[in-house]
mmCIF file of C-alpha atoms in Angstrom:
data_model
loop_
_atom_site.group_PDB
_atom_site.id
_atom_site.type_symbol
_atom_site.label_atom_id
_atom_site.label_comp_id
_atom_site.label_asym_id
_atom_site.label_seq_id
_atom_site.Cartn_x
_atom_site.Cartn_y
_atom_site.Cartn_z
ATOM 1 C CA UNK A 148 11.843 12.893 -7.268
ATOM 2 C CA UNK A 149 11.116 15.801 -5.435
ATOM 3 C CA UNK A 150 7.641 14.857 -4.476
ATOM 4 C CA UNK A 151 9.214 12.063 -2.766
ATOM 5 C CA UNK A 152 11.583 13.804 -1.177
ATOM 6 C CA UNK A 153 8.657 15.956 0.164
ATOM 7 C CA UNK A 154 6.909 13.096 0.796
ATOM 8 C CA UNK A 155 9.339 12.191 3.232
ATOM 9 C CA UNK A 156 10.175 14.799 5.102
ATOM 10 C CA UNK A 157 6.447 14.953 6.082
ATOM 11 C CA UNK A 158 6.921 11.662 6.886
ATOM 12 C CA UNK A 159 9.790 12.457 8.923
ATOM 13 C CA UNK A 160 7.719 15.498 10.957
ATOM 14 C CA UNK A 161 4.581 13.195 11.335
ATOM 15 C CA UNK A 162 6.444 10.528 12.860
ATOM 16 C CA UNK A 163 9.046 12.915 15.528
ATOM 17 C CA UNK A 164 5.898 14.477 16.656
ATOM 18 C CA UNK A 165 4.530 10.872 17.217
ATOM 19 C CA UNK A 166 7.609 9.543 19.205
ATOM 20 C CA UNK A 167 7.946 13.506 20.541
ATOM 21 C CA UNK A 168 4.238 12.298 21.892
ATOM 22 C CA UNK A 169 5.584 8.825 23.193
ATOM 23 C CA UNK A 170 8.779 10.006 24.874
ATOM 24 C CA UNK A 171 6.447 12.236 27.021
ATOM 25 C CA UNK A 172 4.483 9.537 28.251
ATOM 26 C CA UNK A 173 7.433 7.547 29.065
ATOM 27 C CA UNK A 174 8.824 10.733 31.220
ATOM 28 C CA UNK A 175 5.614 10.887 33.123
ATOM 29 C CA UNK A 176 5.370 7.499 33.649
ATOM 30 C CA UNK A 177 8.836 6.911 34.319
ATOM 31 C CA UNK A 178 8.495 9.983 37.212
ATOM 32 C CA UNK A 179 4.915 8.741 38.172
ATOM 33 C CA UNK A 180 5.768 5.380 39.183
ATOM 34 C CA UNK A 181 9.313 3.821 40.301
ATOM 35 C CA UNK A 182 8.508 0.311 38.564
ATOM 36 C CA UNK A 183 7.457 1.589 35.328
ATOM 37 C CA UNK A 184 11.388 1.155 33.897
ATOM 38 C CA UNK A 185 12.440 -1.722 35.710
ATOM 39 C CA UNK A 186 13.481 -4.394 33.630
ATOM 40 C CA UNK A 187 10.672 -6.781 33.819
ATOM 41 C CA UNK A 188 8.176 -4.092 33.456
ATOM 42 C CA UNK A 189 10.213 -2.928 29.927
ATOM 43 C CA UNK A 190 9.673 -6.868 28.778
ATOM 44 C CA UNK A 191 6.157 -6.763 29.807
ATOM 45 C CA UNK A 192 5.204 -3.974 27.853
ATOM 46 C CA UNK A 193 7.237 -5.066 24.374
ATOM 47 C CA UNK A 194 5.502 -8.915 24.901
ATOM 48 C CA UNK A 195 1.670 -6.817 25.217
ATOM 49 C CA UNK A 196 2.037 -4.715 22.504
ATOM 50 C CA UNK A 197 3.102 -7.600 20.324
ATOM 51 C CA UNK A 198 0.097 -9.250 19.090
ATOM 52 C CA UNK A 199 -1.120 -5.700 18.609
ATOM 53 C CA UNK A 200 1.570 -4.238 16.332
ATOM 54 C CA UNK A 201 1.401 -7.451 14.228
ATOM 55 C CA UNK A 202 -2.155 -7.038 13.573
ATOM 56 C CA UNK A 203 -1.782 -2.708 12.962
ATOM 57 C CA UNK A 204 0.650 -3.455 11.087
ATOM 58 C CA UNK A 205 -1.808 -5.702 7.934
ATOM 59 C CA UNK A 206 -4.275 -3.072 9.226
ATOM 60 C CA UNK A 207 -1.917 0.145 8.046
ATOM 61 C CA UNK A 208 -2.155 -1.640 4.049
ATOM 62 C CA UNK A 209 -6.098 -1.684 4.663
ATOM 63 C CA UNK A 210 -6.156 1.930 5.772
ATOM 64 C CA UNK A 211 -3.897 3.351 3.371
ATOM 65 C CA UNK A 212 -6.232 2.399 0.395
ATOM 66 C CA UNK A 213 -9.284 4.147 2.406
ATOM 67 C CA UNK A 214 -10.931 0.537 3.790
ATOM 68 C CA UNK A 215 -11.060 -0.499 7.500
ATOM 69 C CA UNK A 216 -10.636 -4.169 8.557
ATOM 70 C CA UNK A 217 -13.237 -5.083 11.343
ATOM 71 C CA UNK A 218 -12.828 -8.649 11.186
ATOM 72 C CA UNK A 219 -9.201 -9.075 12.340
ATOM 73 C CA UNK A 220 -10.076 -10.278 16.264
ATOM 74 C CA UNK A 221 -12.349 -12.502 15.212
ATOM 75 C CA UNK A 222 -10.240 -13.505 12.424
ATOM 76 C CA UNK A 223 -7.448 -14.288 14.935
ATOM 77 C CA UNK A 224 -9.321 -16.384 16.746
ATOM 78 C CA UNK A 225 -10.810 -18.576 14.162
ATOM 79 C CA UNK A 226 -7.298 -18.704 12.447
ATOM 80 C CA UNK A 227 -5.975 -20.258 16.297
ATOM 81 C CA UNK A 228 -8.854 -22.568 17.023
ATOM 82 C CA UNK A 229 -7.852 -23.904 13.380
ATOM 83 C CA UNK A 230 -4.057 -24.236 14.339
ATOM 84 C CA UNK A 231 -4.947 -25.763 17.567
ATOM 85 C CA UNK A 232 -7.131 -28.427 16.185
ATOM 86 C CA UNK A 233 -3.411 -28.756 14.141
ATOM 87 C CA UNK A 234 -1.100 -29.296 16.434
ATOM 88 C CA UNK A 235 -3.004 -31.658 18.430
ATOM 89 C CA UNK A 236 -3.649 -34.022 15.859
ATOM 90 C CA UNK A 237 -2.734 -37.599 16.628
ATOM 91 C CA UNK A 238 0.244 -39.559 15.044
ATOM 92 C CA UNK A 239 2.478 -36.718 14.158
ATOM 93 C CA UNK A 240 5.754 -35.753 15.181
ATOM 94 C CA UNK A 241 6.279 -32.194 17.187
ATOM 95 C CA UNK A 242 7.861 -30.542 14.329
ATOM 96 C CA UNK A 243 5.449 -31.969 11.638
ATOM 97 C CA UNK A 244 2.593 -30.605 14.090
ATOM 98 C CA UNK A 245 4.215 -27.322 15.041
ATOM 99 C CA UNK A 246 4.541 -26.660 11.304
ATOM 100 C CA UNK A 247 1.029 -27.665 10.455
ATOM 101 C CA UNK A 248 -0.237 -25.585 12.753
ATOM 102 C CA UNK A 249 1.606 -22.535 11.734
ATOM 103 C CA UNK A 250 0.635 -23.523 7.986
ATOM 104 C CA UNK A 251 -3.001 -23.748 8.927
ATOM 105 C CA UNK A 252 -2.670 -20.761 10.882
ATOM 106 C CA UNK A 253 -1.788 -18.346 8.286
ATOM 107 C CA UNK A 254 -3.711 -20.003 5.070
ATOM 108 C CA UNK A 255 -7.210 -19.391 7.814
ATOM 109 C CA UNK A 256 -5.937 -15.591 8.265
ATOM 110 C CA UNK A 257 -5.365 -15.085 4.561
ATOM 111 C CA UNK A 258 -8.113 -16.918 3.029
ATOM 112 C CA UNK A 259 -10.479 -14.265 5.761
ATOM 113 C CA UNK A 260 -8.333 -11.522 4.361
ATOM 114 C CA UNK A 261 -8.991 -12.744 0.716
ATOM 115 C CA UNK A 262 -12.442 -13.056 0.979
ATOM 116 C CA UNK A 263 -12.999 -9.527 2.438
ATOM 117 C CA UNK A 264 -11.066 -7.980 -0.205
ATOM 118 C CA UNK A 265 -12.852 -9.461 -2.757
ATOM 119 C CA UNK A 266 -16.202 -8.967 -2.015
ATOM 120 C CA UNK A 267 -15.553 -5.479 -0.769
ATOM 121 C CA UNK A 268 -13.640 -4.707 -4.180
ATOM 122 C CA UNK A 269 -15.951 -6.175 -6.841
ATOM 123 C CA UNK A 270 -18.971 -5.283 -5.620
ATOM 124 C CA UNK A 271 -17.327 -1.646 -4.444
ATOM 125 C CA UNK A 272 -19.277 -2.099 -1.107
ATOM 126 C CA UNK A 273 -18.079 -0.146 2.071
ATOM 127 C CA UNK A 274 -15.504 -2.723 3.859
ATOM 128 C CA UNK A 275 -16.633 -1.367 6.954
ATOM 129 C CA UNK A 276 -19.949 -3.511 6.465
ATOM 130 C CA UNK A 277 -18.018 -6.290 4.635
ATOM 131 C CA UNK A 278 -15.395 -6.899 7.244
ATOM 132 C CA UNK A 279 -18.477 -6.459 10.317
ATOM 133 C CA UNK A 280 -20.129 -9.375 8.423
ATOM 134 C CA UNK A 281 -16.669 -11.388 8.516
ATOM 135 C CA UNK A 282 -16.425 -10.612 12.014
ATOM 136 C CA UNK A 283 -19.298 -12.479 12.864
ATOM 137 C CA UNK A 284 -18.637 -15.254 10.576
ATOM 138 C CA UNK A 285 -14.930 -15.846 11.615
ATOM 139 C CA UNK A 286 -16.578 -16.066 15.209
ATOM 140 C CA UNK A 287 -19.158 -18.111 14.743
ATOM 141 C CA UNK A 288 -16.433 -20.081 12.937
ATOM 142 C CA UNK A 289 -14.622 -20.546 15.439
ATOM 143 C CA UNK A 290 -17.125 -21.640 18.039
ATOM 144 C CA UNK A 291 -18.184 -24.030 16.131
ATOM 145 C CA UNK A 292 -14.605 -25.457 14.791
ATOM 146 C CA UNK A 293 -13.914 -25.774 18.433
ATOM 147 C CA UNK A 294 -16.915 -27.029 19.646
ATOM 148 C CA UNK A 295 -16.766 -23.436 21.783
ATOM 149 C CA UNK A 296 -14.570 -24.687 23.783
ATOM 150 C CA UNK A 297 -10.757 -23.961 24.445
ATOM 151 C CA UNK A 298 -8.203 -25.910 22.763
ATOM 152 C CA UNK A 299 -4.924 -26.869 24.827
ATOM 153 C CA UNK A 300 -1.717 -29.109 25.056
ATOM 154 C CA UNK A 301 0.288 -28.031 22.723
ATOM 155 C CA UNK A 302 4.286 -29.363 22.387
ATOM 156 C CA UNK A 303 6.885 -28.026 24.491
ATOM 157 C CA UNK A 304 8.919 -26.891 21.997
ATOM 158 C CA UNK A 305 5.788 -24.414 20.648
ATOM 159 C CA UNK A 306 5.424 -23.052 23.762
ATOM 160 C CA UNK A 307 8.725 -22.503 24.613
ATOM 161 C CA UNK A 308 8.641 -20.111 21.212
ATOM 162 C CA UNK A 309 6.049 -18.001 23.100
ATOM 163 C CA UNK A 310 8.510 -16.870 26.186
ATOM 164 C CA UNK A 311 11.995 -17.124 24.273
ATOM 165 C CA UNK A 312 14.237 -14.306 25.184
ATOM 166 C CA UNK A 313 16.874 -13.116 22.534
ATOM 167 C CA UNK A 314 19.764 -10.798 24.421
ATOM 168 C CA UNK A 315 16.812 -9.755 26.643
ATOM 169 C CA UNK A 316 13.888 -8.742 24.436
ATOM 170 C CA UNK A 317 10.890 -11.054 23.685
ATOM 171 C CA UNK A 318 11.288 -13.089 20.670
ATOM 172 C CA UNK A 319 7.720 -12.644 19.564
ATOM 173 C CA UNK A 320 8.253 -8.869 19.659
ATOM 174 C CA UNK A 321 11.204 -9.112 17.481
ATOM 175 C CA UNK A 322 9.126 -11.133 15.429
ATOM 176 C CA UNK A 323 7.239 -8.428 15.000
ATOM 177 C CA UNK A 324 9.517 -5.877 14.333
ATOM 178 C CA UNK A 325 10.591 -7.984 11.451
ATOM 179 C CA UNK A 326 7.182 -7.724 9.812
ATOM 180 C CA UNK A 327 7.318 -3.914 10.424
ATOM 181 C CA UNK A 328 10.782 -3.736 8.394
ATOM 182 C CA UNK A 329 9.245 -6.190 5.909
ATOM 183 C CA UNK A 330 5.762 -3.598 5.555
ATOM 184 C CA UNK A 331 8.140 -0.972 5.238
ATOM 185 C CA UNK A 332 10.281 -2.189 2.763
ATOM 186 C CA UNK A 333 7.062 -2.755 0.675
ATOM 187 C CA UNK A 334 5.557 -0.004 1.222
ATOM 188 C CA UNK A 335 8.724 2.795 0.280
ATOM 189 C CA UNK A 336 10.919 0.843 -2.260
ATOM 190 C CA UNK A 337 8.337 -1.079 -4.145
ATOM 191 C CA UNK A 338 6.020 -0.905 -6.926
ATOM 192 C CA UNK A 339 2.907 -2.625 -5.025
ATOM 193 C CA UNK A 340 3.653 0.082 -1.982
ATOM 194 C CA UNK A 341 3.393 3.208 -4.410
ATOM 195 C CA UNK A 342 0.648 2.415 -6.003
ATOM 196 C CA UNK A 343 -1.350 1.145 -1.996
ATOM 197 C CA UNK A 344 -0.487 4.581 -1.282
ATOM 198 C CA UNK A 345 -1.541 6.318 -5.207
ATOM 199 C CA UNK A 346 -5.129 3.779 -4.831
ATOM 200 C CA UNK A 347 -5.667 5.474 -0.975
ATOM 201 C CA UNK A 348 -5.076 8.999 -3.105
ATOM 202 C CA UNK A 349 -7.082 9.082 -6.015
ATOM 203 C CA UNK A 350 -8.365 5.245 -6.627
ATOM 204 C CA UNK A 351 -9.637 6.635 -10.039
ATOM 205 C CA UNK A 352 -6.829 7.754 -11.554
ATOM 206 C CA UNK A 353 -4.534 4.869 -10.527
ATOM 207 C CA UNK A 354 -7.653 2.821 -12.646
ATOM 208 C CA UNK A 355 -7.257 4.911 -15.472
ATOM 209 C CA UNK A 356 -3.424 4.857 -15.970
ATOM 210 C CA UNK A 357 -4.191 0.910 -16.149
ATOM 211 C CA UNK A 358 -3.426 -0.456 -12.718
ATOM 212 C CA UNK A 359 -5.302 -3.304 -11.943
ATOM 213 C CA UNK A 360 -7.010 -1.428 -8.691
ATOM 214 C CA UNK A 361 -9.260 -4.706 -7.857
ATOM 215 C CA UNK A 362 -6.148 -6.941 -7.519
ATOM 216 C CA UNK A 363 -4.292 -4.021 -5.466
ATOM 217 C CA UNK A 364 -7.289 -3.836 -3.149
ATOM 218 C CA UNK A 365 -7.655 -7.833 -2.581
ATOM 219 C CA UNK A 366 -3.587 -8.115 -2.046
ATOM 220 C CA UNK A 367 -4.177 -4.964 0.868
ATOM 221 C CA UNK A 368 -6.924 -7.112 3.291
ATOM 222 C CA UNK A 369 -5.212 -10.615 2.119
ATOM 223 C CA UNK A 370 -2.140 -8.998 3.743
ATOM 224 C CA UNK A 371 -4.261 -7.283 6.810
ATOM 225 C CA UNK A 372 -6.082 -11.825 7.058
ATOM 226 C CA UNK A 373 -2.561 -13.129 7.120
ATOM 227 C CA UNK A 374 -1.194 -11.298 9.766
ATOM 228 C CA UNK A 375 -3.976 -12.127 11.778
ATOM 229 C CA UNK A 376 -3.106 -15.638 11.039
ATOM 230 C CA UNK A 377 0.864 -15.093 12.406
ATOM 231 C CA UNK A 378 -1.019 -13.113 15.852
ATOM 232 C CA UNK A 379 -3.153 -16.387 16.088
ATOM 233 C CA UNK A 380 -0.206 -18.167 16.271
ATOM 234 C CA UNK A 381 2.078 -15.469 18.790
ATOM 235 C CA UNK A 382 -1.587 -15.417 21.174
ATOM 236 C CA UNK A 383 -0.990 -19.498 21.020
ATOM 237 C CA UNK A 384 2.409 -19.899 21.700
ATOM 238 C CA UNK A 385 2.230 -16.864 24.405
ATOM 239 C CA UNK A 386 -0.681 -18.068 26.373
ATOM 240 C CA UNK A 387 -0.570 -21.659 25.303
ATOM 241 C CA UNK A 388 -4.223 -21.747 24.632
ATOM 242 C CA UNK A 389 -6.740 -21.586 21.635
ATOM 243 C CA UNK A 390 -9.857 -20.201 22.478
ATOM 244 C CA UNK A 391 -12.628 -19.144 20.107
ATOM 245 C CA UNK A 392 -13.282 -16.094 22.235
ATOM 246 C CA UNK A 393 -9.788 -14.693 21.562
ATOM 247 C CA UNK A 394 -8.855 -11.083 20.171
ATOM 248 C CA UNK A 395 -12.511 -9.614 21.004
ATOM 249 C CA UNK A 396 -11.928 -5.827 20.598
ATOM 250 C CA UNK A 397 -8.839 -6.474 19.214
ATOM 251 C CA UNK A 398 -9.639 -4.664 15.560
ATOM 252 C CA UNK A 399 -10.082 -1.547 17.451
ATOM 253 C CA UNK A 400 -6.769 -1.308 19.252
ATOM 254 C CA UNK A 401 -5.049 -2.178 15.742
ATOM 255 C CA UNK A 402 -7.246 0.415 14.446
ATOM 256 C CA UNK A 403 -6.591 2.802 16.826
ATOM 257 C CA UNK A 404 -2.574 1.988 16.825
ATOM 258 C CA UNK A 405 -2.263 3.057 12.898
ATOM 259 C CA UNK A 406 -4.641 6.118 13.321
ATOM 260 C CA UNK A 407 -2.771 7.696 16.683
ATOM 261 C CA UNK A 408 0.337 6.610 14.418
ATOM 262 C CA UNK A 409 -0.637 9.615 11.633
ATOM 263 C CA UNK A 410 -2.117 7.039 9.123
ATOM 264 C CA UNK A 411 -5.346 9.069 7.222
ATOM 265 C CA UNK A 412 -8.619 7.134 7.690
ATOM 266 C CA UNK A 413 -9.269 8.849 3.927
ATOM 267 C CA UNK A 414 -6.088 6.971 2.583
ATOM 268 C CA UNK A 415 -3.495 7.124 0.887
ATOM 269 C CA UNK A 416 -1.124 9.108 3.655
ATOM 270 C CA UNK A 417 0.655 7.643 6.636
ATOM 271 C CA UNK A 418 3.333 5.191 7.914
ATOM 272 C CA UNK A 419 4.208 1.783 9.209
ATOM 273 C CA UNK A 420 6.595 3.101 11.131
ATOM 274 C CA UNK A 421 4.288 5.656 12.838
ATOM 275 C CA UNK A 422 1.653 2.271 13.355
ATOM 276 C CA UNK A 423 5.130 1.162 15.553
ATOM 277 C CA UNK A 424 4.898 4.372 17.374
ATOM 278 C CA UNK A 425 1.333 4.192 17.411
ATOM 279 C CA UNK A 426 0.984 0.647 19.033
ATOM 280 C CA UNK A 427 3.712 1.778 21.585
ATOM 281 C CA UNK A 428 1.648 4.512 22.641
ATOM 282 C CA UNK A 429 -1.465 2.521 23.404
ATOM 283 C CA UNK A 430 0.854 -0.194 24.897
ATOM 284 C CA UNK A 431 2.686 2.452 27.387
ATOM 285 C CA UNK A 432 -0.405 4.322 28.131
ATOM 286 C CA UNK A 433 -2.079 0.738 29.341
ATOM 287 C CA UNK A 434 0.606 -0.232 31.535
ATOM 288 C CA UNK A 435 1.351 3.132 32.736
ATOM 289 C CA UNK A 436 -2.099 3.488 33.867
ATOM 290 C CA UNK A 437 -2.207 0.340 35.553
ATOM 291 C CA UNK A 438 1.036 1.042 37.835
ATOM 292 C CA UNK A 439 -0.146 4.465 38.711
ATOM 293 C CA UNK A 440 -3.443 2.452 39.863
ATOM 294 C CA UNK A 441 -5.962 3.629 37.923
ATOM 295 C CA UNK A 442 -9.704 1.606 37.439
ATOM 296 C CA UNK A 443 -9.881 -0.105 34.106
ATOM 297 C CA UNK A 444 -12.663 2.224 33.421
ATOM 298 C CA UNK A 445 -10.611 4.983 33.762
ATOM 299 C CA UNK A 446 -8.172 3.339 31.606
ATOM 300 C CA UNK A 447 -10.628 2.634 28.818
ATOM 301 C CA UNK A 448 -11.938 6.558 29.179
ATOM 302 C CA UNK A 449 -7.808 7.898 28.907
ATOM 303 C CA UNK A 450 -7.339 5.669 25.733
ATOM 304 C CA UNK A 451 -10.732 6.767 23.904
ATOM 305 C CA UNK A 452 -9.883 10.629 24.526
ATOM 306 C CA UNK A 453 -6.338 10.044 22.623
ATOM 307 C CA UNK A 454 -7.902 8.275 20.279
ATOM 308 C CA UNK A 455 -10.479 11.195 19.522
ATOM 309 C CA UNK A 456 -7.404 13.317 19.624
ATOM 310 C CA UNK A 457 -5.585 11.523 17.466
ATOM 311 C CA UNK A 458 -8.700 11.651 14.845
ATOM 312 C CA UNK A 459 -8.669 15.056 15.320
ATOM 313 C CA UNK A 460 -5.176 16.034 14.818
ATOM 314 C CA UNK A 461 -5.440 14.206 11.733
ATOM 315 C CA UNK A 462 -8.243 16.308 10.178
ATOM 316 C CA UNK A 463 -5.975 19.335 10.866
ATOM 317 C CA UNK A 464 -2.909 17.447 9.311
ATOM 318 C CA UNK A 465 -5.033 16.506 6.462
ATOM 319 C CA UNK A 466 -6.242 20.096 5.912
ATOM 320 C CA UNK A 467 -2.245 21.439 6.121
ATOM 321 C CA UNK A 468 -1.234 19.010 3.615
ATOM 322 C CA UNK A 469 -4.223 20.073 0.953
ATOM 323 C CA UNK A 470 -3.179 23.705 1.425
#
């Protein structure tokens, strides 16, 4: 019991000095440009970092047991060519077809997800490689599903979901806070979360106390493939579009969300609630950058030095904790 309660307090630190970090930016950006908290501006940022925070948050349960997820762009796109070729099928009513297509949707993410975290944990291979090799495939996938080209005309109704507004704030966004709460919940008061966390700690002895570690592993990238499968199906309903060329670079913002949000590349220590942090930083820092008018290059050369930062910061945090 007291390890846990240590456990959290750390928790607690890690994550103020994360927001500490965020309510800085959104000072400076707030002083730097007039627009920056005007109430369209505030949507526009929650309804960017949506997609973004739903796939950090499957890629915080891939990261905590020491793999990486590569795949998850390409994965999104294959797993919204697939719901596209859904919903426009022929001689189906809108609701049959909307539900199809969210069906088909998340059973393309999680079957992705499934397959990485099987290979990767039977034959103990590196998921980096694994998940680089499903990157490719879920593309290639998808271009061919599609015929490479972009799928559109979807019901009313679907794309109305994309640009609902509940008491002001994006319904997709509060979608995705309710998959953050859900992660968390699984993560701190359950079995499976313990032992994701025990696995990204010392896989070895979690094997030898008679976990099943290969089932552990699979259930972490099944999780990371079927929340893919629910961004597929926000990027549809948002932009009203399927297109095989979706989510390119995408794994390395979700990556980079869950690592500036104090989650260990080595495992087994971090946060779903710092990947929320995280993916707010990278959101705010894009759109601040933008109204202050800086060059997309510039942009892309701000976000890579916090990202090195955030890398390093966690080498020191790592090296605190061990001491």
């Amino acid at each position: 019991m007291k390890g846990s309660s240590a456990f959290s307090v750390k928790s607690i630190v890690n994550n103020a000095g994360i927001g500490l970090a965020l309510l800085l930016l959104i000072l400076f950006f707030s002083v730097a440009s007039e627009f920056f908290l005007s109430p369209n501006n505030i949507t526009n940022i929650l309804t960017q970092i949506t997609i973004n925070l739903i796939l950090a948050v499957g890629m915080t349960f891939v990261i905590l047991i020491g793999g990486i997820d590569l795949s998850v762009g390409s994965v999104m796109a294959f797993a919204a060519v697939i719901a596209g070729k859904a919903i426009t099928l022929p001689g189906l009513g809108t609701t049959e077809l909307i539900l199809l297509a969210i069906l088909a949707g998340l059973v393309a993410g999680l079957i992705c997800g499934l397959v990485n975290g099987v290979i990767s944990a039977y034959w103990a291979l590196p998921s980096f490689i694994i998940t680089l090799g499903m990157l490719n495939i879920a593309r290639g996938a998808a271009l061919q599903v599609s015929g490479a080209q972009t799928i559109y005309s979807f019901p009313f109704a679907f794309e109305e979901f994309g640009s609902k507004m509940v008491f002001g704030i994006p319904f997709v966004f509060l979608l995705a806070l309710a998959l953050v709460a859900i992660a968390w919940f699984v993560l701190n008061r359950t079995v499976f979360g313990r032992l994701i966390y025990a696995i990204g700690n010392n896989e070895e002895a979690v094997r030898l106390a008679g976990h099943p570690v290969f089932w552990y592993k699979v259930a972490a990238f099944t999780i990371c493939g079927a929340t893919a499968g629910i961004a597929a199906i926000v990027y549809m309903a948002r932009l009203s579009i399927a297109s095989p060329i979706a989510g390119i670079g995408f794994e390395l913002n979700a990556i980079a969300a869950v690592i500036i949000g104090g989650t260990s590349l080595a495992g087994g220590r971090g946060s779903v609630i710092g990947t929320l942090l995280g993916a707010f930083i990278i959101g705010v820092l894009a759109n601040g950058l933008i109204l202050i008018g800086l060059s997309d290059f510039m942009r892309q050369m701000i976000t890579g030095v916090v990202i090195i930062i955030a890398v390093i910061l966690d080498h020191y945090r790592a090296k605190l904790s061990s001491s």
